[in-house]
Tab-separated table of C-alpha atoms in Angstrom:
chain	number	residue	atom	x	y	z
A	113	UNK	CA	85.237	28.496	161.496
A	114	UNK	CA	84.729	30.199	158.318
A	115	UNK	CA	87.702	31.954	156.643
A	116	UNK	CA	89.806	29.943	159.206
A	117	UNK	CA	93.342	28.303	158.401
A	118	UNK	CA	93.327	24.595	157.141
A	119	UNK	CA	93.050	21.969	159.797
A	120	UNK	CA	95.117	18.467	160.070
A	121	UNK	CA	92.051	16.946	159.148
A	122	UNK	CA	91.903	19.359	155.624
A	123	UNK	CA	95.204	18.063	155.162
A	124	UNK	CA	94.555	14.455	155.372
A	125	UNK	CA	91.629	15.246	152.778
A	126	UNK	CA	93.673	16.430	150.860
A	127	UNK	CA	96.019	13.687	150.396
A	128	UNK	CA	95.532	11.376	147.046
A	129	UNK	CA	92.885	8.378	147.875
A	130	UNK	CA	92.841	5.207	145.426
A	131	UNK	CA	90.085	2.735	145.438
A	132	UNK	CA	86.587	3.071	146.611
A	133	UNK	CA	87.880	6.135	149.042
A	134	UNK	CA	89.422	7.690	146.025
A	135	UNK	CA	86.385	7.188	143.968
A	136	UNK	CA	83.720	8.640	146.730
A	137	UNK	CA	86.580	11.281	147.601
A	138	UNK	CA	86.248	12.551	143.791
A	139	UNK	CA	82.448	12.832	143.880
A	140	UNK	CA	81.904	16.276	145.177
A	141	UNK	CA	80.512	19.556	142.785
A	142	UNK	CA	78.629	17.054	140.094
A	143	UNK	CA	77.274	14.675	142.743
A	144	UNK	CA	75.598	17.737	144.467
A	145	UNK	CA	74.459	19.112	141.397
A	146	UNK	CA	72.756	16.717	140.004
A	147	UNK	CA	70.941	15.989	142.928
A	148	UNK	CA	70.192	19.549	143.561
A	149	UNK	CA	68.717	19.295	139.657
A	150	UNK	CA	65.937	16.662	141.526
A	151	UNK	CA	64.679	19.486	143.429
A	152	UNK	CA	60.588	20.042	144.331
A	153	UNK	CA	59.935	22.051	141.953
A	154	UNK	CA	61.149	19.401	139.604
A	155	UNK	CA	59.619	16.391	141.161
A	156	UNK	CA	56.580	18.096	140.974
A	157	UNK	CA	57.260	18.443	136.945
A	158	UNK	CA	58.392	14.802	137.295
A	159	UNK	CA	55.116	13.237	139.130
A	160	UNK	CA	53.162	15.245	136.763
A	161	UNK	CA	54.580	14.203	133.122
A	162	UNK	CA	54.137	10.409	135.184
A	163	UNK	CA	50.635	11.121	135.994
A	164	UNK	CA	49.370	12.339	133.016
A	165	UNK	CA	51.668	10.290	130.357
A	166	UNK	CA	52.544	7.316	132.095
A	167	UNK	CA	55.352	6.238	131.031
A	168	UNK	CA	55.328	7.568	128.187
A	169	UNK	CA	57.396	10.193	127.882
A	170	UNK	CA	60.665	8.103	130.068
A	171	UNK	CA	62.176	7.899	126.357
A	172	UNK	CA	63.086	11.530	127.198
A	173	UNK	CA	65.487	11.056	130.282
A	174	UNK	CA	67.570	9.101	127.767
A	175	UNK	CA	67.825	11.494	125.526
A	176	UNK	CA	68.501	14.307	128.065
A	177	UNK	CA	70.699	12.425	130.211
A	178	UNK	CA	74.225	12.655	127.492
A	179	UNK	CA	73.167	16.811	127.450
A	180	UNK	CA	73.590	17.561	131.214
A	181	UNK	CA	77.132	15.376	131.664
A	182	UNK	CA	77.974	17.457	128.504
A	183	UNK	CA	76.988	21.243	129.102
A	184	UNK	CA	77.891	20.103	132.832
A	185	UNK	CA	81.371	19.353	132.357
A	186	UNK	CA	82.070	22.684	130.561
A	187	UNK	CA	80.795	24.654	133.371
A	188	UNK	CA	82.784	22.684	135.541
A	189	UNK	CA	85.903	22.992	133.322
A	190	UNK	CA	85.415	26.800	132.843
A	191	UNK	CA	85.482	26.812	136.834
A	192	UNK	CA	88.079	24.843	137.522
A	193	UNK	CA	90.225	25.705	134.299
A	194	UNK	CA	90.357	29.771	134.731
A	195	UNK	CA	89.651	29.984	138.360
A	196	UNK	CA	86.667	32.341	138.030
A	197	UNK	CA	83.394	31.282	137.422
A	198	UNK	CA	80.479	31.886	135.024
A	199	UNK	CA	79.804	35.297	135.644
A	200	UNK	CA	83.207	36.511	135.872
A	201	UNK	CA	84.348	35.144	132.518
A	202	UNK	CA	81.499	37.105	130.733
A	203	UNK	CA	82.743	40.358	132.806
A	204	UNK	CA	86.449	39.492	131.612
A	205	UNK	CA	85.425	38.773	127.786
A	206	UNK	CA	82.062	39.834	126.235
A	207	UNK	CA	79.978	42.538	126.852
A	208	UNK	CA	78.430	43.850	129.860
A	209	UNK	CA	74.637	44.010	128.681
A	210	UNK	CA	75.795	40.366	127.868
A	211	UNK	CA	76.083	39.917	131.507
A	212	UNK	CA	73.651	41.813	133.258
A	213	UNK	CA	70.609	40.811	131.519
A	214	UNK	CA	72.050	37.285	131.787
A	215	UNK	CA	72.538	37.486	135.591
A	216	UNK	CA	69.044	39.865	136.025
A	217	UNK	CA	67.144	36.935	134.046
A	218	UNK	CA	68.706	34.059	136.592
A	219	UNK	CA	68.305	36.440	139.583
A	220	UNK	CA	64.232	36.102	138.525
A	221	UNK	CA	64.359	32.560	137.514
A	222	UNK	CA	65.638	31.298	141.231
A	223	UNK	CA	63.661	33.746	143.074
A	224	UNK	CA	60.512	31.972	141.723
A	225	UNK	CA	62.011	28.707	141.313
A	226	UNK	CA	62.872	29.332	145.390
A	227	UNK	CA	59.424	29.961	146.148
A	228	UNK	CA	58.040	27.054	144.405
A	229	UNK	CA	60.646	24.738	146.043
A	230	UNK	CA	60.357	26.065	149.409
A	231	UNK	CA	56.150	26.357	149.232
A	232	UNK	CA	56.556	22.421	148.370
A	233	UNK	CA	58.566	21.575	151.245
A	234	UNK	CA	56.532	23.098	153.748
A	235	UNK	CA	53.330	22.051	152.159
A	236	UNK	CA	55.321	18.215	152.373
A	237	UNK	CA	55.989	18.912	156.363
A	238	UNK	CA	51.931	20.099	156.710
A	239	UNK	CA	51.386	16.447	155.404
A	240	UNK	CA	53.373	14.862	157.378
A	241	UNK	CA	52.930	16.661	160.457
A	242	UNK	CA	50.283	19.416	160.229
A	243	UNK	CA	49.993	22.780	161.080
A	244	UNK	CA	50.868	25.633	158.914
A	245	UNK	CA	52.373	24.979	155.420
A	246	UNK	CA	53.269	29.198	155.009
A	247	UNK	CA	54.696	29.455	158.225
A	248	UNK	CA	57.100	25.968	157.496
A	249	UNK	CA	57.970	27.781	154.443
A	250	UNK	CA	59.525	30.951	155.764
A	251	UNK	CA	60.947	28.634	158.914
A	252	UNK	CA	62.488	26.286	155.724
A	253	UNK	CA	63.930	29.887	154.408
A	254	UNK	CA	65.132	30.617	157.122
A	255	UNK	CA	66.647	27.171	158.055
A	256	UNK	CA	68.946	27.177	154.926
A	257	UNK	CA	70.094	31.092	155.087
A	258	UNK	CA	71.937	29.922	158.737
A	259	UNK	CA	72.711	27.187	157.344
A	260	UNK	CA	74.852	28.594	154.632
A	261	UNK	CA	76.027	31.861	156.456
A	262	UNK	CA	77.196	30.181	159.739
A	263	UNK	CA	78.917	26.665	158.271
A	264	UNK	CA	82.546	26.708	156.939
A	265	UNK	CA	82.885	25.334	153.582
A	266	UNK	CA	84.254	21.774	153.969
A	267	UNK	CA	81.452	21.351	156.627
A	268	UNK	CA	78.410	22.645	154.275
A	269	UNK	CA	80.195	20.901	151.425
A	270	UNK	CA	80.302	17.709	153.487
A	271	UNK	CA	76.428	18.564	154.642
A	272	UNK	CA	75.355	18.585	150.807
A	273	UNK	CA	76.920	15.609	149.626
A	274	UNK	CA	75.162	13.330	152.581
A	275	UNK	CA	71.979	15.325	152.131
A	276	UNK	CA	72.143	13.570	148.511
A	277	UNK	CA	71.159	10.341	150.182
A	278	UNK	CA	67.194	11.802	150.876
A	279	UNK	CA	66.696	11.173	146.988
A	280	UNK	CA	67.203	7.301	147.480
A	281	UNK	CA	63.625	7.735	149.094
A	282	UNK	CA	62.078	7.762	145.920
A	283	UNK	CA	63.939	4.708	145.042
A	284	UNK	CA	62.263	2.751	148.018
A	285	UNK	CA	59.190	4.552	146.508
A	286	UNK	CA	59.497	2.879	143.706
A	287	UNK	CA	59.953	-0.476	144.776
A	288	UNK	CA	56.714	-0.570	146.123
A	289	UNK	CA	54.875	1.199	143.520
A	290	UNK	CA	54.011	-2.198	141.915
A	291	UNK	CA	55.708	-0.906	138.454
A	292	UNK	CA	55.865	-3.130	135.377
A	293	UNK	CA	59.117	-3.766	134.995
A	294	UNK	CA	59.060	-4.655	131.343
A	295	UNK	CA	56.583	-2.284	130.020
A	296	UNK	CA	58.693	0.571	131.710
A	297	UNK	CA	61.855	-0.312	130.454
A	298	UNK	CA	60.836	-0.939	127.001
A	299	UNK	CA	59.458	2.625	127.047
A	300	UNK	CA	63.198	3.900	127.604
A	301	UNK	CA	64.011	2.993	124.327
A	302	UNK	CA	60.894	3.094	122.342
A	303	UNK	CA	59.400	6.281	122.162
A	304	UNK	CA	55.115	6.541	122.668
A	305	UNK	CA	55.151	10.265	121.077
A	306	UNK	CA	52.028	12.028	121.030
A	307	UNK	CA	51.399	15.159	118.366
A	308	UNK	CA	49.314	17.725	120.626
A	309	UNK	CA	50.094	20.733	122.760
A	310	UNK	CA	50.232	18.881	126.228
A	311	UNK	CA	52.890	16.765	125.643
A	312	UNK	CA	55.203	18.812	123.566
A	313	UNK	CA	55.059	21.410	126.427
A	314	UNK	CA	55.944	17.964	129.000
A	315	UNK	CA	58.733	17.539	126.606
A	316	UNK	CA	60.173	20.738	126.948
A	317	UNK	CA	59.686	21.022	130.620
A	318	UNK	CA	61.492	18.008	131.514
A	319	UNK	CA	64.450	19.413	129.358
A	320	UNK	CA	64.035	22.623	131.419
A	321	UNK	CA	64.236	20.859	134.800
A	322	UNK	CA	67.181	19.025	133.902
A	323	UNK	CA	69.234	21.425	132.110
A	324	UNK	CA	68.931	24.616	133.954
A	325	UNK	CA	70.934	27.731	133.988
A	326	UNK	CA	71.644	27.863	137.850
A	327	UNK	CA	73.810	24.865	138.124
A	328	UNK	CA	75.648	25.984	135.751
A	329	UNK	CA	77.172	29.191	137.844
A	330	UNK	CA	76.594	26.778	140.689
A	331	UNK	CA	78.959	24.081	139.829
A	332	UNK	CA	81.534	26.347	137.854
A	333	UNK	CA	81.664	28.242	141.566
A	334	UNK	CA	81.613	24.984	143.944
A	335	UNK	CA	85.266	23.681	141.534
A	336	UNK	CA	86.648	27.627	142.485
A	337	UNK	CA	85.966	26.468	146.061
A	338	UNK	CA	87.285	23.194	145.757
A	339	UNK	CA	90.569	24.496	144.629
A	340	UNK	CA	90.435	27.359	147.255
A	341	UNK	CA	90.011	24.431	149.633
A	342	UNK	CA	92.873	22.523	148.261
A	343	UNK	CA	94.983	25.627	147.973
A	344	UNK	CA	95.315	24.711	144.289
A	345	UNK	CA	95.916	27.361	141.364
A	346	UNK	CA	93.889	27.222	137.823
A	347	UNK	CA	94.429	24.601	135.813
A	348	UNK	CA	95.098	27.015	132.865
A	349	UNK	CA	98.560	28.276	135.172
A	350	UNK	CA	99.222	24.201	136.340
A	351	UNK	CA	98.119	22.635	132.913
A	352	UNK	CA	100.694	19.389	133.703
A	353	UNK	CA	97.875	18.793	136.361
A	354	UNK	CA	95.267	19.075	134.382
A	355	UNK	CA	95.213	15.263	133.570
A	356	UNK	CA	93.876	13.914	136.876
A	357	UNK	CA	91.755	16.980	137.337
A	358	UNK	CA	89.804	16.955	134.349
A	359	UNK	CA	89.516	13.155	134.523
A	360	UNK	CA	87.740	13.763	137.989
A	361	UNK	CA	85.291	16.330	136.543
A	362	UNK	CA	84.522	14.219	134.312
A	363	UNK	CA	83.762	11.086	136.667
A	364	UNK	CA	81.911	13.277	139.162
A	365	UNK	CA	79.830	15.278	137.010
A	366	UNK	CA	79.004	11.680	134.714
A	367	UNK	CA	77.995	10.574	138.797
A	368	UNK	CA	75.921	13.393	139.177
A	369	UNK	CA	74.070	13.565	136.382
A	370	UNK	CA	73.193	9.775	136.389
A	371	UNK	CA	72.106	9.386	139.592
A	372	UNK	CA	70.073	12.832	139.125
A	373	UNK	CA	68.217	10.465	136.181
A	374	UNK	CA	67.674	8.069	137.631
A	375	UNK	CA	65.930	9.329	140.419
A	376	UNK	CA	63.238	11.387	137.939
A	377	UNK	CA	63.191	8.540	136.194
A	378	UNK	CA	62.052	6.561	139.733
A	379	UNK	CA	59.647	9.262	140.359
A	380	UNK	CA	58.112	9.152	137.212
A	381	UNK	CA	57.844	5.212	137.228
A	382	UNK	CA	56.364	5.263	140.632
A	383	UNK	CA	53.518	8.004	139.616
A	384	UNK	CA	52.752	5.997	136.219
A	385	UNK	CA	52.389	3.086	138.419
A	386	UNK	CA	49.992	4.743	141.137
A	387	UNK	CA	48.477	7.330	139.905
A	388	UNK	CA	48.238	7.362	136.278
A	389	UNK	CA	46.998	3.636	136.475
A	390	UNK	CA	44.607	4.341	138.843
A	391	UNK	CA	43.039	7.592	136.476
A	392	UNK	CA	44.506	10.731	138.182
A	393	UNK	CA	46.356	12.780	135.563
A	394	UNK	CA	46.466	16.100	136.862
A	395	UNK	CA	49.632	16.917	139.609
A	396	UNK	CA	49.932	20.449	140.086
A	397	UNK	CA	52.544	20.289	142.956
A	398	UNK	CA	55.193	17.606	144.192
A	399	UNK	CA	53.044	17.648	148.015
A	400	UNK	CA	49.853	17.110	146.186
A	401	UNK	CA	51.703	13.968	144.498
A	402	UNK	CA	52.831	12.494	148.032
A	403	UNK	CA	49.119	13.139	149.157
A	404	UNK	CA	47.488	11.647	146.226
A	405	UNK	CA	49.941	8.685	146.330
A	406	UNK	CA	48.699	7.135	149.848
A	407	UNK	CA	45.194	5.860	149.194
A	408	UNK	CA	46.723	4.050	146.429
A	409	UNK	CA	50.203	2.848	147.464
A	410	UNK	CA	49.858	3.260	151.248
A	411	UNK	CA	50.552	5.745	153.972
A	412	UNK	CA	54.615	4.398	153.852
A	413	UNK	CA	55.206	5.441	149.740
A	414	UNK	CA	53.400	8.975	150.631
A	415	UNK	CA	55.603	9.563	153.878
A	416	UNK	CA	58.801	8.470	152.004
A	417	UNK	CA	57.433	10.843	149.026
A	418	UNK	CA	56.804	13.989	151.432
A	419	UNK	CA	60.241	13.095	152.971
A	420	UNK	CA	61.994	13.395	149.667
A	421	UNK	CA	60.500	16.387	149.055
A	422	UNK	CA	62.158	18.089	152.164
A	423	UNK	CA	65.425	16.116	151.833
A	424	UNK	CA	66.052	17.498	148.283
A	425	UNK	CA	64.598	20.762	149.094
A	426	UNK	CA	67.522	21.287	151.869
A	427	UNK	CA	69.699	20.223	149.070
A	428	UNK	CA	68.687	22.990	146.311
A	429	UNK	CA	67.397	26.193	147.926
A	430	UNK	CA	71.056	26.607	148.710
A	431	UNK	CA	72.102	25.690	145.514
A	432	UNK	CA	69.899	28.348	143.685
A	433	UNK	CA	70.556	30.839	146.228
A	434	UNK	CA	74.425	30.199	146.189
A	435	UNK	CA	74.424	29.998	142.636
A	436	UNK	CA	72.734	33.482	142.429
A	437	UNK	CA	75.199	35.022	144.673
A	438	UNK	CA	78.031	33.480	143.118
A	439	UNK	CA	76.618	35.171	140.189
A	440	UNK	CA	76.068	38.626	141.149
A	441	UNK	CA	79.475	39.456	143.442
A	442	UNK	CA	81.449	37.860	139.935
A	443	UNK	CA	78.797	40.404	138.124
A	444	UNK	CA	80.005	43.473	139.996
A	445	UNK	CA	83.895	42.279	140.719
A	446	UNK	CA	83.912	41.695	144.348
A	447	UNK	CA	85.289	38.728	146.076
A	448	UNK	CA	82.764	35.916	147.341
A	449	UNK	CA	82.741	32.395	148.852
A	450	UNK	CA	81.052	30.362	151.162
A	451	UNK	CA	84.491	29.858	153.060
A	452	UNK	CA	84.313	33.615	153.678
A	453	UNK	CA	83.564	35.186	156.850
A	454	UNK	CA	79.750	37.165	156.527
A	455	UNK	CA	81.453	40.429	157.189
A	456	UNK	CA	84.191	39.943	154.842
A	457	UNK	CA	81.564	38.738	151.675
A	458	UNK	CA	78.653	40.627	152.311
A	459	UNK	CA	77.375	41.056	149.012
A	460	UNK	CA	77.725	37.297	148.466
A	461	UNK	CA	75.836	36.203	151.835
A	462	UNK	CA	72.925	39.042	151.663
A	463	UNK	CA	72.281	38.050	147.761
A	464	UNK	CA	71.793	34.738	149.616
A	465	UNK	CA	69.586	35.788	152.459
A	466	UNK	CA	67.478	38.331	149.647
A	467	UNK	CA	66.855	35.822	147.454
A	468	UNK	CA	65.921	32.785	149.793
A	469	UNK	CA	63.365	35.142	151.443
A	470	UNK	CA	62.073	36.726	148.438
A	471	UNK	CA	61.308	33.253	147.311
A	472	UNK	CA	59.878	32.333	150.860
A	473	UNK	CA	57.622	35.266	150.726
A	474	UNK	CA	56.146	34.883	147.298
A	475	UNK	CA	52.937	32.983	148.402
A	476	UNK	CA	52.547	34.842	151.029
A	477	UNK	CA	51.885	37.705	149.149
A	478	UNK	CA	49.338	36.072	147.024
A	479	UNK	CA	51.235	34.895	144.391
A	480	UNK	CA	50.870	31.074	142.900
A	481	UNK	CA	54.223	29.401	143.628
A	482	UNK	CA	52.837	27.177	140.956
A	483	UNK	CA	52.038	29.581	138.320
A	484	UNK	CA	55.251	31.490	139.323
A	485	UNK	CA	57.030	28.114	138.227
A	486	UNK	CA	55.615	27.932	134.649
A	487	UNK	CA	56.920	31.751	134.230
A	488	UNK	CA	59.961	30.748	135.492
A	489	UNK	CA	60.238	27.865	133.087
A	490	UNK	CA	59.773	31.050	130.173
A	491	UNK	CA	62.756	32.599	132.157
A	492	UNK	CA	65.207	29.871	131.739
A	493	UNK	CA	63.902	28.849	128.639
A	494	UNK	CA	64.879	32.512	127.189
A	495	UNK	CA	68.205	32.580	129.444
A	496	UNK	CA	69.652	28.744	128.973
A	497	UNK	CA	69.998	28.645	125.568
A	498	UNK	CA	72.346	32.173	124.915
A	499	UNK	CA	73.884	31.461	127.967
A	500	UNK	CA	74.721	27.788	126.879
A	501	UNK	CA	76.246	29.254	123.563
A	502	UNK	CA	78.072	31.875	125.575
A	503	UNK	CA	79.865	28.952	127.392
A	504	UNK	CA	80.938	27.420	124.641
A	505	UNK	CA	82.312	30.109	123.222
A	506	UNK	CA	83.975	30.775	126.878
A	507	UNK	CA	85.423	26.683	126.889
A	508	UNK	CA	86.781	26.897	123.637
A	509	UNK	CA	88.635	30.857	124.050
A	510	UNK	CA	92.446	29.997	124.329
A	511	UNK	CA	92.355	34.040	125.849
A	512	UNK	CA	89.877	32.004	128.769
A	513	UNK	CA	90.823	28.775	128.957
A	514	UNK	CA	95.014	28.786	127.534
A	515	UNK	CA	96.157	25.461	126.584
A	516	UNK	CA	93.469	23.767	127.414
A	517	UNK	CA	90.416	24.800	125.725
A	518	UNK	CA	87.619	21.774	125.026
A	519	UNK	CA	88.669	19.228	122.539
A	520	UNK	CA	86.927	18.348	119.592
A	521	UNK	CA	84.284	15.727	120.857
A	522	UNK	CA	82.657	17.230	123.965
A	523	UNK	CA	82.480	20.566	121.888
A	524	UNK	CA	80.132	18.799	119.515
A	525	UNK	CA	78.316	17.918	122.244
A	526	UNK	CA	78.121	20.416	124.054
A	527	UNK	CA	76.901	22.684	120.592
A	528	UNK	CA	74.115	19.435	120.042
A	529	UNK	CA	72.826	19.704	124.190
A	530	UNK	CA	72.673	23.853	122.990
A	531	UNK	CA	71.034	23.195	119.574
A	532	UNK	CA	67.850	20.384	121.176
A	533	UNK	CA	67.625	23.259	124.335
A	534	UNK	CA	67.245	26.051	121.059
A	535	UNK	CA	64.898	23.631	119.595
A	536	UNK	CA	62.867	22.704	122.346
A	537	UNK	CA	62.506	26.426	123.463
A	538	UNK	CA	60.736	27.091	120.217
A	539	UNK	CA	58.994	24.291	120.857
A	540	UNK	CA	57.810	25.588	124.134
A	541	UNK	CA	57.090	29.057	122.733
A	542	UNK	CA	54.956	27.569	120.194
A	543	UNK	CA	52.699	25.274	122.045
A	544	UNK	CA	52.489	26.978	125.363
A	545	UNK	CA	52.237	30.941	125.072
C-alpha cells in the first residue's frame, strides 16, 4: 500500500547481504537507469547509426561509456549525499531563472521524447500483433500512469529492476545476426571516422542518447527514495556511513551504465550485420528496424527486436515521466515520491499522468514523433550541457554537499564528460541546423 508502514519483509531487505545477494541487492537506481537510457527512442538512434555506418561509428560507445558512470555518479551522490534531488539543490543555491528554464526545457524534452518512445512501442505491438498502432500507444500511456500511481515503491522499484531483463533480447538478437566477430571488435578500438555532415550529427546523437538530462533528476530522486525506504538520513548528516554508501553508488551506477552499452552496442552490431550488409541505410524508427530485420535475419530476430522495444519502453516512459515530476514538485517546494499516497502528492502524480499523455497524444494530433525526436535532441543538447556544469558546481559546494564534496579524480571527469557534451553540441549545431 503506498505511504504504508514498513513490512517484515522491508526489514529483512534491509538487512546487510554479502556475496552474490549483496552484490544484486546493491544494484538498484544505476541498474534501472542505464537500462532506461536503452529506451525506443534510442534504439531507434542505435539501429540507425548501425544501418547507415556499420560499424563504424562502435568506437564511440567506448568513448562515451567512462562519461555516463562519471556525470552518473554525481547525480547519484548529489541525491543520496544532501537528501534532495536535482531540482531542489538549484532552488536551495543558484538562481531561480537558473531553475525554471532548466526544468521548462526538460519538461519539453520528455514530453517529445515520451511520444517518440511510446509511438515506437505501439507501432512494435502492431507488428507483432496487428491492429491499431495509435490506439496501443495511448493504451501503453495509459498502462504505465496506473502503473506508477497505484504500486508502492519497493513493488515498482522491484518491477523496474526485472523489467531490465527485456534488453537481453537484443543480446539473443545478436547472436543470430551472423556478426563478424573480429571486424566488430576491432572497430571498438580503431576508429573508421568520416569528415561529412551525416556522421558528425550520428556522433553527437549517440552522445545525446546516452548522456541525457532526465536520468540525471531521475536517479538523484530514485537514491532520495532508497533512503526514504531504508529510513536512512543524508549522507552529508551520517558522513561515517558514507563509506559503504558511496562505494555502492559507485558499483551500481558502473553496472548500469555498462550493461546500458553494451546493449546499444548489441543493437548496433546486429543492424550492421543485417541491414547495413544487406544495403538498407536509412532507419527512421526502432519498429521500422524490427520490420526491416525479418526478411533478412528471420521472423525470430524481428519478434525478439519488436519485443525489446516494448520491454524497454515499460522501463523508460516511467522513468522520463518520474523524472519530470520529481523535477517540478522539487521546482515549486512541495513534497513528492512514488511511496506517496496520490492524494497526498498530487502535483508529483498529475505531472506524471500530464506528461505521459501529452507524449501519448502527440501523433495523434499530427505531429511526427520522429521529427519531434530530432527537436528534442536540440532540447537536451541546449539543456545537458549547463545543467551538467551546474552539477558540478552542486557536487563540489561544501554549503551542498558538507564534508563530502567530490574528490579530485571523478571531478576531472566529470568537467571532461561536460567539456566532449559542450563540444559535441557545437558540433551538432554546426552540422545539423
Amino acid at each position: 500500500m503506498k505511504g504504508g508502514q514498513p513490512s517484515s519483509g522491508d526489514a529483512a531487505e534491509a538487512e546487510p547481504a554479502t556475496g552474490r545477494r549483496g552484490f544484486l541487492a546493491s544494484l538498484g537506481p544505476g541498474l534501472v537507469t542505464g537500462a532506461a537510457d536503452d529506451d525506443p527512442s534510442g534504439i531507434g538512434t542505435h539501429s540507425q547509426v548501425g544501418a547507415q555506418f556499420g560499424y563504424g561509428l562502435a568506437w564511440t560507445f567506448v568513448l562515451s561509456f567512462p562519461l555516463m558512470v562519471a556525470i552518473q555518479q554525481v547525480a547519484a551522490e548529489i541525491g543520496s549525499v544532501t537528501g534532495a534531488g536535482i531540482a531542489r539543490n538549484l532552488r536551495r543555491h543558484y538562481a531561480r531563472p537558473v531553475l525554471w528554464s532548466m526544468v521548462s526545457l526538460l519538461l519539453v524534452a520528455n514530453i517529445v521524447n515520451l511520444g517518440a518512445d511510446l509511438s515506437a512501442m505501439g507501432a512494435a505491438l502492431a507488428l507483432l500483433a496487428g491492429g491499431n498502432a495509435t490506439l496501443y500507444t495511448l493504451l501503453f500511456g495509459v498502462i504505465c500512469i496506473v502503473l506508477e500511481v497505484a504500486l508502492s515503491y519497493p513493488r515498482y522499484a522491484s518491477i523496474l529492476k526485472w523489467t531490465t531483463l527485456s534488453l537481453f533480447t537484443y543480446v539473443a538478437v545478436v547472436m543470430v545476426a551472423g556478426v563478424p566477430w573480429p571486424h566488430a571488435l576491432r572497430s571498438l578500438v580503431v576508429p573508421e571516422i568520416q569528415f561529412n555532415a551525416a556522421y558528425a550529427t550520428a556522433f553527437v546523437a549517440i552522445l545525446g542518447t546516452t548522456i541525457s538530462p532526465y536520468l540525471f533528476f531521475w536517479q538523484a530522486g530514485q537514491e532520495i527514495e532508497e533512503q526514504h525506504r531504508h529510513h536512512t538520513k543524508p549522507l552529508c548528516i551520517t558522513p561515517r556511513e558514507a563509506g559503504p554508501e558511496l562505494k555502492r553508488i559507485r558499483t551500481d551506477t558502473l553496472v548500469g551504465m555498462a550493461f546500458s552499452t553494451l546493449v546499444s552496442l548489441a543493437i548496433v552490431f546486429a543492424t550492421a550485420a543485417t541491414l547495413h550488409a544487406n544495403g538498407i541505410f536509412d532507419i527512421a524508427t526502432s519498429a521500422q528496424a524490427a520490420e526491416a530485420l525479418e526478411p533478412i535475419a528471420g521472423r525470430f530476430a524481428s519478434a525478439m527486436f519488436a519485443l525489446g522495444i516494448i520491454g524497454t519502453g515499460l522501463l523508460a516512459v516511467p522513468v522520463l515521466a518520474g523524472s519530470a515530476a520529481y523535477a517540478v514538485t522539487e521546482m515549486v517546494g512541495v513534497a513528492g515520491s512514488l511511496d506517496a499516497k496520490p492524494l497526498d502528492a498530487r502535483l508529483f502524480y498529475a505531472t506524471i499522468a500530464v506528461t505521459t499523455l501529452a507524449g501519448a497524444s502527440l501523433n495523434t494530433i499530427g505531429i511526427d514523433p520522429v521529427r519531434a525526436l530530432y527537436w528534442a535532441a536540440v532540447v537536451n543538447g541546449v539543456l545537458a550541457v549547463p545543467l551538467m556544469a551546474v552539477m558540478m558546481l552542486i557536487v563540489r559546494n561544501p554549503r551542498a554537499m558538507g564534508r563530502l564534496t567530490l574528490p579530485l579524480g571523478p571531478t576531472l571527469l566529470g568537467w571532461g564528460a561536460t567539456f566532449v557534451m559542450f563540444a559535441a553540441t557545437m558540433i551538432f549545431f554546426l552540422f545539423a541546423l
